[in-house]
mmCIF file of C-alpha atoms and ligand atoms in Angstrom:
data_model
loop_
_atom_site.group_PDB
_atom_site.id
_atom_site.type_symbol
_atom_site.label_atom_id
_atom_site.label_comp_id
_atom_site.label_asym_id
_atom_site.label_seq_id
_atom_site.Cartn_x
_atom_site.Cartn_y
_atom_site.Cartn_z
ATOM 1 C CA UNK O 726 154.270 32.825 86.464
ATOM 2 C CA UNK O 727 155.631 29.485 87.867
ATOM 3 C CA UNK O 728 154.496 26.676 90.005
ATOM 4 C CA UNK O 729 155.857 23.639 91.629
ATOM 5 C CA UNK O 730 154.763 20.168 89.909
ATOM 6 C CA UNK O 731 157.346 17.543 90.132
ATOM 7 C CA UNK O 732 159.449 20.273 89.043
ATOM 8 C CA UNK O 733 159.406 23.948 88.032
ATOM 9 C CA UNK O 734 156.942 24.453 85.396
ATOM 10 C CA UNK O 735 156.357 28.076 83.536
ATOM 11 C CA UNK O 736 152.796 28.274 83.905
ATOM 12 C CA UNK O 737 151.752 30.673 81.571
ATOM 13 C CA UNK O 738 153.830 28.624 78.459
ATOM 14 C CA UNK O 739 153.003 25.362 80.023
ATOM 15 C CA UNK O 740 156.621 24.467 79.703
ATOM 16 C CA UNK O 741 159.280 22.166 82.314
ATOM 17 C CA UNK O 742 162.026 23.283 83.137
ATOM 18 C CA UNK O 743 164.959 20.642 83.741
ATOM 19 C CA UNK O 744 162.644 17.690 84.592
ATOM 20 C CA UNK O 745 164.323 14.313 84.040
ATOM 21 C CA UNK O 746 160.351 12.927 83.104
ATOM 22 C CA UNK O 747 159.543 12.663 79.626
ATOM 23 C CA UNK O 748 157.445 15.988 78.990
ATOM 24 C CA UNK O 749 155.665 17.317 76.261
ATOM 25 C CA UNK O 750 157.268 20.246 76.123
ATOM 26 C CA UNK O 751 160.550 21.242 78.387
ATOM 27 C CA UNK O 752 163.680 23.645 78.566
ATOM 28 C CA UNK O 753 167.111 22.096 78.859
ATOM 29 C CA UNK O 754 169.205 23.937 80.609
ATOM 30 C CA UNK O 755 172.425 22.162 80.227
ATOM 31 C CA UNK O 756 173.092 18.041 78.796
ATOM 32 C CA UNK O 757 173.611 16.443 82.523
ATOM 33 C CA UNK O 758 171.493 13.590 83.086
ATOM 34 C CA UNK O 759 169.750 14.651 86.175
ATOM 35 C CA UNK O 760 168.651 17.895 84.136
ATOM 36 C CA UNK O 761 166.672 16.142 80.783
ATOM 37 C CA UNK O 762 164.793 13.528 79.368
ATOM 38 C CA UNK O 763 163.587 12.292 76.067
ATOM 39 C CA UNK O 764 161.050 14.830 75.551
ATOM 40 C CA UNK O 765 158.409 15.691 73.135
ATOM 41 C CA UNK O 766 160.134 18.810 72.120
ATOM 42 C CA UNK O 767 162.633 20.718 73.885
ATOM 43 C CA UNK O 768 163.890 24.143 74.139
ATOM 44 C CA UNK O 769 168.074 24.520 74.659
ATOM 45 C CA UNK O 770 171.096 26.152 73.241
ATOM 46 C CA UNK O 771 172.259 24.884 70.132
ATOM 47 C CA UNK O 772 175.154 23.616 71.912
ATOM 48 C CA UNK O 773 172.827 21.814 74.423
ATOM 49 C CA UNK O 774 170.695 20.254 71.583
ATOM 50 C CA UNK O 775 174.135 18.735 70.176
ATOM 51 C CA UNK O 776 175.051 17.230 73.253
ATOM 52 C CA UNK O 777 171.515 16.362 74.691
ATOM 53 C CA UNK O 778 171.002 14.108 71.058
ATOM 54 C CA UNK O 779 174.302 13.044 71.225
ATOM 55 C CA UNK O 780 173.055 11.359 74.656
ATOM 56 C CA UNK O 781 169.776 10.038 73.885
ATOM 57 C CA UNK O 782 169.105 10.150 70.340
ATOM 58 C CA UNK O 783 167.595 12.587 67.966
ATOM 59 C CA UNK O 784 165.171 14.598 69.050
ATOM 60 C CA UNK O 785 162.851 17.853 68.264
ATOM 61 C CA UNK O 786 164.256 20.925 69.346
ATOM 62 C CA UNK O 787 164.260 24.547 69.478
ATOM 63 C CA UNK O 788 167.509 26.016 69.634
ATOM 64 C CA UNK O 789 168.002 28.823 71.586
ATOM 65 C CA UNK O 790 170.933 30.689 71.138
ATOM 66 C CA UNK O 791 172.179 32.924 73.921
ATOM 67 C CA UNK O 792 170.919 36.498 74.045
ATOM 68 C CA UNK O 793 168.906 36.039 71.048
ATOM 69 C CA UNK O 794 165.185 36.326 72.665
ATOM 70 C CA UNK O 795 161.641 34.631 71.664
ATOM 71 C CA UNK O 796 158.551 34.936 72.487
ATOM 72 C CA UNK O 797 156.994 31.232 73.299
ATOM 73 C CA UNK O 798 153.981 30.867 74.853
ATOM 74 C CA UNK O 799 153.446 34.133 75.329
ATOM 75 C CA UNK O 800 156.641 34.605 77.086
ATOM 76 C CA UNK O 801 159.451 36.378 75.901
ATOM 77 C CA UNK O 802 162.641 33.908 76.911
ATOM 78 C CA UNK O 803 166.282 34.524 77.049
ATOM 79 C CA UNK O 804 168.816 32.106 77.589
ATOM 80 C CA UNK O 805 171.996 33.443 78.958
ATOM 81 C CA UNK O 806 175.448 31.572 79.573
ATOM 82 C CA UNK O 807 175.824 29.784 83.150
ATOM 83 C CA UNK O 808 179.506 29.061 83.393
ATOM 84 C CA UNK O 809 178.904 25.238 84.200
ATOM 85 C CA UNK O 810 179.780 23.205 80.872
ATOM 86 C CA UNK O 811 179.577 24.146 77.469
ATOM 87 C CA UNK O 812 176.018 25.175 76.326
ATOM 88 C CA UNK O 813 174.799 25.385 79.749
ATOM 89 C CA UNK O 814 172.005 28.442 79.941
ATOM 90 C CA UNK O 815 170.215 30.557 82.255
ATOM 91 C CA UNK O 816 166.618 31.109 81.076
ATOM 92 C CA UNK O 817 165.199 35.159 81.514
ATOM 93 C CA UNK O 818 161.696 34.373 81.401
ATOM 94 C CA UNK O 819 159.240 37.814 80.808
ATOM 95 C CA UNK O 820 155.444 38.282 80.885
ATOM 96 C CA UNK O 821 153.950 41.653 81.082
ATOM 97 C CA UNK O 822 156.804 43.730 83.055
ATOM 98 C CA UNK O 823 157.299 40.812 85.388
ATOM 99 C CA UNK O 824 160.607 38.896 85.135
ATOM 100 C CA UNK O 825 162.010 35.242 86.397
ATOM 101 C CA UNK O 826 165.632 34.225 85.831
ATOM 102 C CA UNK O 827 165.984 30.123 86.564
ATOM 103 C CA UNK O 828 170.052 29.478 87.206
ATOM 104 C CA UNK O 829 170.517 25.987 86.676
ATOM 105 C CA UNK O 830 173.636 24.683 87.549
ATOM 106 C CA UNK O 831 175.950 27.447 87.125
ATOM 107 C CA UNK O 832 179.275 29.148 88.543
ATOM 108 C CA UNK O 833 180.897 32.142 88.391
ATOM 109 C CA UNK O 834 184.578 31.625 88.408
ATOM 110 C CA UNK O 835 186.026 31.478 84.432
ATOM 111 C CA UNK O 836 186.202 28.344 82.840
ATOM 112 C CA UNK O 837 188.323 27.153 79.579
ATOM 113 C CA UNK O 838 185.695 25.375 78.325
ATOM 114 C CA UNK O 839 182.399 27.232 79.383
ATOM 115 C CA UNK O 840 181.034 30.429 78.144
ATOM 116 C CA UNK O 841 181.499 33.040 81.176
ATOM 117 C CA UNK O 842 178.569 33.325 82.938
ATOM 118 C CA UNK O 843 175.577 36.224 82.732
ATOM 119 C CA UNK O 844 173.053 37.510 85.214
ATOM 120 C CA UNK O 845 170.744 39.789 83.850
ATOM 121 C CA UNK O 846 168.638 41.348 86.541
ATOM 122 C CA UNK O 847 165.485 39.633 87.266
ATOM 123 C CA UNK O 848 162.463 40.221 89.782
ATOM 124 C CA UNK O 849 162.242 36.481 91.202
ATOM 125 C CA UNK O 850 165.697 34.437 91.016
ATOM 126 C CA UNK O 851 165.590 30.666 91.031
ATOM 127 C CA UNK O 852 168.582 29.681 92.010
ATOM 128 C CA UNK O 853 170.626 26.310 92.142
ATOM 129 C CA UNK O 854 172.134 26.112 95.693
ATOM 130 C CA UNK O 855 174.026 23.346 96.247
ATOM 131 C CA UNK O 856 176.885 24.634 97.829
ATOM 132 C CA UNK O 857 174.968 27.032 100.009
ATOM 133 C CA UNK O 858 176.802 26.396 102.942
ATOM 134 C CA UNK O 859 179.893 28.338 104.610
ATOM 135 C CA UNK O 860 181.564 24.907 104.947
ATOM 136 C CA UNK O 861 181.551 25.335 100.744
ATOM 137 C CA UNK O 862 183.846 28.558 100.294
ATOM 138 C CA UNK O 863 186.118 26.720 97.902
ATOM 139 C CA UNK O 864 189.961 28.476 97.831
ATOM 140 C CA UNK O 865 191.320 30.243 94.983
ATOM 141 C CA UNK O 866 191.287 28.162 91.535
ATOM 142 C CA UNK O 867 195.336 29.202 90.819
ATOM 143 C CA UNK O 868 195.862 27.642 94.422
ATOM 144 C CA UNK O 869 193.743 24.264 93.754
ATOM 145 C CA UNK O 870 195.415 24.298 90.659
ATOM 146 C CA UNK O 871 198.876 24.388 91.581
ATOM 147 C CA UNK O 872 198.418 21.914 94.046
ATOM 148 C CA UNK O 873 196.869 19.462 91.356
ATOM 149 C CA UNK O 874 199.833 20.258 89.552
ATOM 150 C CA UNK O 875 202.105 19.711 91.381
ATOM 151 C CA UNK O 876 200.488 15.905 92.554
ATOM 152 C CA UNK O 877 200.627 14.855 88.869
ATOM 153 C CA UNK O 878 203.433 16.225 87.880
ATOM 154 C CA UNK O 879 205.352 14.178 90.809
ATOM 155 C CA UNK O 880 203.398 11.214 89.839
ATOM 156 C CA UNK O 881 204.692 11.493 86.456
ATOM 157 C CA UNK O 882 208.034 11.998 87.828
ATOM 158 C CA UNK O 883 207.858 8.684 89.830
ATOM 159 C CA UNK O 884 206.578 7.096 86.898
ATOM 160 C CA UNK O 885 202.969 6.715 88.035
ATOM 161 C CA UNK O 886 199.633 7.485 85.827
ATOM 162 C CA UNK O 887 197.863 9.954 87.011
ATOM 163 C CA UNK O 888 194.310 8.842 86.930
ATOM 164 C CA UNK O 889 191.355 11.946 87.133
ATOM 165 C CA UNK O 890 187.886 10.702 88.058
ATOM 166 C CA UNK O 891 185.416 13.257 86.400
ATOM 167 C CA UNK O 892 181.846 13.114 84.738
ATOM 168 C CA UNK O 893 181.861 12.093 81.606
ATOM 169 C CA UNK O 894 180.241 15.607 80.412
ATOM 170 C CA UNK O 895 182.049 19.154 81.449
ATOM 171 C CA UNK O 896 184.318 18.241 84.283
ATOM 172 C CA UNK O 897 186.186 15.684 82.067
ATOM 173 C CA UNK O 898 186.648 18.294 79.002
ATOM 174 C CA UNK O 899 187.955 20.838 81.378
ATOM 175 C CA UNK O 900 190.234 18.694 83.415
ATOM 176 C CA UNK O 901 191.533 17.547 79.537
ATOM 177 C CA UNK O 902 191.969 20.949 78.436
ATOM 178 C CA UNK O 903 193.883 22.276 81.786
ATOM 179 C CA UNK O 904 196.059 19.184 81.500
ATOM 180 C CA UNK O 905 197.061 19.583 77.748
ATOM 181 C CA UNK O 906 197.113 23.356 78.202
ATOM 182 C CA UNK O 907 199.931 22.588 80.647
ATOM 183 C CA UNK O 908 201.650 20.365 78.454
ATOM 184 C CA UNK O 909 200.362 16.756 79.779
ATOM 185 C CA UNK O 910 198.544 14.840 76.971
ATOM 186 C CA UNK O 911 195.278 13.068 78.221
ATOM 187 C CA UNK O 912 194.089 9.518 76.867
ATOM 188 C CA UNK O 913 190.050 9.411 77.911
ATOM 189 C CA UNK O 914 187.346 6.669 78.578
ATOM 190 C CA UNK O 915 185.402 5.816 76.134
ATOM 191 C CA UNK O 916 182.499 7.865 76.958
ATOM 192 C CA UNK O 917 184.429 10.597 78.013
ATOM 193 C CA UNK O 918 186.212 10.656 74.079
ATOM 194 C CA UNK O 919 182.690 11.167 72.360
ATOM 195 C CA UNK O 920 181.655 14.120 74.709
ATOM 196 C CA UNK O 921 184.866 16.058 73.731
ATOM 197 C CA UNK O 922 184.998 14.780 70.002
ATOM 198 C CA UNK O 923 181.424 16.558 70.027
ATOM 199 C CA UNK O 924 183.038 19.807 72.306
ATOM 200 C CA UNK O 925 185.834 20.169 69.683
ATOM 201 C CA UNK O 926 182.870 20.194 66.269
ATOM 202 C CA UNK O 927 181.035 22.814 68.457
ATOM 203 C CA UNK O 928 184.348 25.183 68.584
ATOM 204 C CA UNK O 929 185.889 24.040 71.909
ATOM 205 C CA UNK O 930 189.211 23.077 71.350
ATOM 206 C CA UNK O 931 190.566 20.301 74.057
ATOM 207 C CA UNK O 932 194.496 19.532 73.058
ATOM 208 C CA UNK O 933 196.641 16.804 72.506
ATOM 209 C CA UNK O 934 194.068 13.675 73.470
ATOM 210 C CA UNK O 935 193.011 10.401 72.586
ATOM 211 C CA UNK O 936 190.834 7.469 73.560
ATOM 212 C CA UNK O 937 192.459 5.453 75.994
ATOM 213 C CA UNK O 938 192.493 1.689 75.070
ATOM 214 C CA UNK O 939 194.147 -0.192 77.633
ATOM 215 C CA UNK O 940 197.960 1.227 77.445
ATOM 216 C CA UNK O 941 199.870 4.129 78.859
ATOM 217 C CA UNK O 942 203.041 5.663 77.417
ATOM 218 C CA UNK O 943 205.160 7.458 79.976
ATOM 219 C CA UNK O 944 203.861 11.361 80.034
ATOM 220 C CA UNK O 945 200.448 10.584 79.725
ATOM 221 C CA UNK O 946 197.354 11.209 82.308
ATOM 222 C CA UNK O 947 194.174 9.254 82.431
ATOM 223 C CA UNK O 948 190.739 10.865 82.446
ATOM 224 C CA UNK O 949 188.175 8.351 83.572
ATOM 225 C CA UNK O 950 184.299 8.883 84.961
ATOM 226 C CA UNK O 951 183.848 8.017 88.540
ATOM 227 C CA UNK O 952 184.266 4.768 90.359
ATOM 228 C CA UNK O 953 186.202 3.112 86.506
ATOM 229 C CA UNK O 954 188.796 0.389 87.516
ATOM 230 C CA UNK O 955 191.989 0.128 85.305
ATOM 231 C CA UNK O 956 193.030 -2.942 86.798
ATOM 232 C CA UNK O 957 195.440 -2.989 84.035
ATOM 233 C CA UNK O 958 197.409 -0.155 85.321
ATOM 234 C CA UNK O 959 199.393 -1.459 88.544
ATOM 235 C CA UNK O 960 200.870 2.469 89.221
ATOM 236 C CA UNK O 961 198.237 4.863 89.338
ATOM 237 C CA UNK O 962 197.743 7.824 91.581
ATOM 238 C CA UNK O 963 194.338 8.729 91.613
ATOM 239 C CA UNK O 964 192.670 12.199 91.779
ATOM 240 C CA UNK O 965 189.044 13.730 92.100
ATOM 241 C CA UNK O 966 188.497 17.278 91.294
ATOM 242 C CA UNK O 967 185.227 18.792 93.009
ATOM 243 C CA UNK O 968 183.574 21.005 95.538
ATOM 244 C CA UNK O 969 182.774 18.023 98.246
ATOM 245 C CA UNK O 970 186.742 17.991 98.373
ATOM 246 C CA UNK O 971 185.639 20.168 101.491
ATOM 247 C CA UNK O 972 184.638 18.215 103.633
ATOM 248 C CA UNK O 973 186.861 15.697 105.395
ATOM 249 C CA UNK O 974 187.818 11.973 104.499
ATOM 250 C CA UNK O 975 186.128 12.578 100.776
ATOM 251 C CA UNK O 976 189.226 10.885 99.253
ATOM 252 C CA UNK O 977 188.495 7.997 101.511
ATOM 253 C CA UNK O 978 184.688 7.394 100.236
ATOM 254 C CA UNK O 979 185.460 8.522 96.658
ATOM 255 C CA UNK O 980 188.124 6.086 96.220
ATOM 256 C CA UNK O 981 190.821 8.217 95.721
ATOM 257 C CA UNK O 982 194.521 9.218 96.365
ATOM 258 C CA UNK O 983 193.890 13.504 96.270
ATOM 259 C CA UNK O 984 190.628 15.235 96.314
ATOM 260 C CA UNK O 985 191.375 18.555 95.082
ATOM 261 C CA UNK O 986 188.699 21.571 95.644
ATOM 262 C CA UNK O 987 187.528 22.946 92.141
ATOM 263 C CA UNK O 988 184.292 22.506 90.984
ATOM 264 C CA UNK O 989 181.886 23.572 88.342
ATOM 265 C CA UNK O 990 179.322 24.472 90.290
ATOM 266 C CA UNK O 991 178.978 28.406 92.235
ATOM 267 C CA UNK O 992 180.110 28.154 95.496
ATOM 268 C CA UNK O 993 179.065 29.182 98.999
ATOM 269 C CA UNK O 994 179.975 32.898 98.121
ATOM 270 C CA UNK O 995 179.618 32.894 94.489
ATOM 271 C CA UNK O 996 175.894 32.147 95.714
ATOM 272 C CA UNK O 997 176.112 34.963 97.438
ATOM 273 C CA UNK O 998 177.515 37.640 94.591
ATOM 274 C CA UNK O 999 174.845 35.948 91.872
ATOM 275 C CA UNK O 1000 171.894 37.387 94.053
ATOM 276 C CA UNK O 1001 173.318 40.057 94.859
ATOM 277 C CA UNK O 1002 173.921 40.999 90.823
ATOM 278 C CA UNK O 1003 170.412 39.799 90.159
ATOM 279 C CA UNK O 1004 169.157 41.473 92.897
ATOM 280 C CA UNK O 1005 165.730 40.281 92.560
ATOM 281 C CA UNK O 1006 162.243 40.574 94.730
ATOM 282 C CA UNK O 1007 161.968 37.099 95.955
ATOM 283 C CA UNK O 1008 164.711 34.618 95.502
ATOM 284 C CA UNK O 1009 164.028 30.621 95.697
ATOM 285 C CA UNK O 1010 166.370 27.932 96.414
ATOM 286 C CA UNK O 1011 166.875 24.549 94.650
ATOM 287 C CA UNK O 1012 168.741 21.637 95.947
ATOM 288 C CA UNK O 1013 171.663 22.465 98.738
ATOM 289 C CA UNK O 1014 171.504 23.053 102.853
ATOM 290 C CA UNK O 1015 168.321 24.218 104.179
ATOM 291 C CA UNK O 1016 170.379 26.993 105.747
ATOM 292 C CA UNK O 1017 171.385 29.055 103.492
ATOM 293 C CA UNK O 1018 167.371 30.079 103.124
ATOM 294 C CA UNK O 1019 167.958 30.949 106.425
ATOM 295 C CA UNK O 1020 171.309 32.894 105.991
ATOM 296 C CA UNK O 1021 169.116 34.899 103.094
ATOM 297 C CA UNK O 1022 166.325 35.882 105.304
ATOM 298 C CA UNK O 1023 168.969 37.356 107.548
ATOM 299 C CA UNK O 1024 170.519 39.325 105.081
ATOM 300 C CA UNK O 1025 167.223 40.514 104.272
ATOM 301 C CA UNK O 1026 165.474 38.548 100.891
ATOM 302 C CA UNK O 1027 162.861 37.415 100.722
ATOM 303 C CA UNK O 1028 163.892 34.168 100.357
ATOM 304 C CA UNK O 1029 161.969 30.802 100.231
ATOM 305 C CA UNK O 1030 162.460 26.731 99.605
ATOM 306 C CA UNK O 1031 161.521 25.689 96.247
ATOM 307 C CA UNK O 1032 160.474 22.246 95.163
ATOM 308 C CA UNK O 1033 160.929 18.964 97.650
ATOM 309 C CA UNK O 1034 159.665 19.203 101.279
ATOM 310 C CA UNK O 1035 162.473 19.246 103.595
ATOM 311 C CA UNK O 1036 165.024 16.299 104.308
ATOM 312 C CA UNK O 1037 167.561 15.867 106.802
ATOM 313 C CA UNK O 1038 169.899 18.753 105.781
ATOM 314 C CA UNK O 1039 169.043 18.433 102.381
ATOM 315 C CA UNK O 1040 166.144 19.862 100.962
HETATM 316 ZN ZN1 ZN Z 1880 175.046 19.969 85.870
#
């Protein structure tokens, strides 16, 4: 039903699946750069499609809308919510009794600004890994919360911006929306402000924001992508907000003051629980440690490598 060819390609509807190569046809699973292209024709969520030609210009699509099955080259296919930003899909692909679900980036924990996730049962599970590792067992979101918290509000208190380095699509609108939902208005880069202007038309409200243009007023955090100076902000605290906030001295190579563990990706044992839900005949891995093939095997799936021959720790 699938093969391997400079990405995962549905054979059988000669379609690409989240290949950043122009293609003549391809599904989208979610509007990250490292996930799409300008293709010929492409097959999302409607949500996707807004945010995918928002980033590079109109384009031909088929919107998908979640749960609402087609059948496409002579599959039936099923998009289903992944949890990671807004619009971001599973696909449920079906052909004669067998079934493949592809993840994409997804998680599992709830989000304020992602539908919740759903995994439908599938015979082969493709599945995004990159946090299959034990190192990546992320604590609970109400503790890494609290503890962000409690860092800007005591910036704030000392007068200090606080200053959250996020991408410019998904983290960024959630970090926005927990920040205003807690009563801290946010002032956003640039190309952070057109992502959420878009969020808020689809139905996802952010809060009390704005673009930022150069000035603070006391109260206010700072949403910026990574690696932005604001030179023109002497007394900033800076914060990152991701998984890699495991492992030691992050804070030191990303720049910044905190690194706080929450991230929109499934971690070590939400890994775990999707496969187990899905609980499918043959399970391949995407991206992540090498490893956690290995910790499948031992739990016993039948569990392979998918895609780029092995690297260092990486495959
Ligand atoms: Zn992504």
């Amino acid at each position: 039903m699938f093969h391997w060819e400079n990405g995962l390609k549905l054979t059988t509807a000669d379609l690409a699946i989240d290949v950043r190569r122009r293609q003549p046809r391809a599904f989208i699973s979610h509007a990250h750069s490292d996930h799409m292209a300008r293709h010929e024709f492409a097959l999302c969520t409607p949500q996707t499609a807004a945010l995918y030609q928002l980033r590079l210009g109109p384009r031909r699509t088929l919107e998908m809308p979640y749960r609402q099955t087609i059948e496409w080259g002579g599959l039936r296919l099923t998009t289903y919510p992944a949890g990671h930003c807004l619009g971001s899909a599973m696909l449920l692909a079906e052909d004669q009794g067998r079934s493949l679900l592809y993840t994409g980036d997804f998680k599992l924990r709830p989000s304020l600004t992602a539908e919740a996730a759903e995994l439908p049962h599938a015979d082969t599970l493709v599945i995004e890994s990159t946090y299959g590792h034990p190192d990546y067992r992320l604590p609970p979101s109400e503790e890494s919360l609290a503890e962000f918290f409690a860092l800007v509000r005591r910036a704030l208190a000392d007068e200090m911006v606080p200053v959250i380095q996020a991408y410019v699509l998904g983290k960024s609108q959630e970090i926005t929306r927990l920040l205003t939902d807690a009563g801290i208005p946010v002032l956003q880069h640039r190309s952070i402000y057109e992502v959420s202007r878009m969020y808020e038309s689809l139905g996802c409200p952010l809060g009390r924001f704005e673009r930022f243009r150069g000035r603070v007023e006391p109260g206010w955090a700072v949403v910026v992508p990574p690696g932005t100076p604001l030179t023109e902000l002497p007394r900033q605290v800076r914060f990152a907000l991701t998984g890699w906030a495991m492992d030691r001295g992050i804070k030191y190579r990303l720049g910044v003051d905190h690194a706080i563990p929450l991230s929109d990706h499934a971690d070590y044992d939400e890994l775990l629980q999707a496969i187990d839900r899905v609980a499918p005949q043959a399970v391949y891995c995407t991206h992540g440690h090498e490893s956690f093939v290995d910790r499948l095997l031992d739990l016993g799936y039948n569990a392979h490598v998918l895609g780029k021959p092995r690297q260092g720790r990486l495959f």
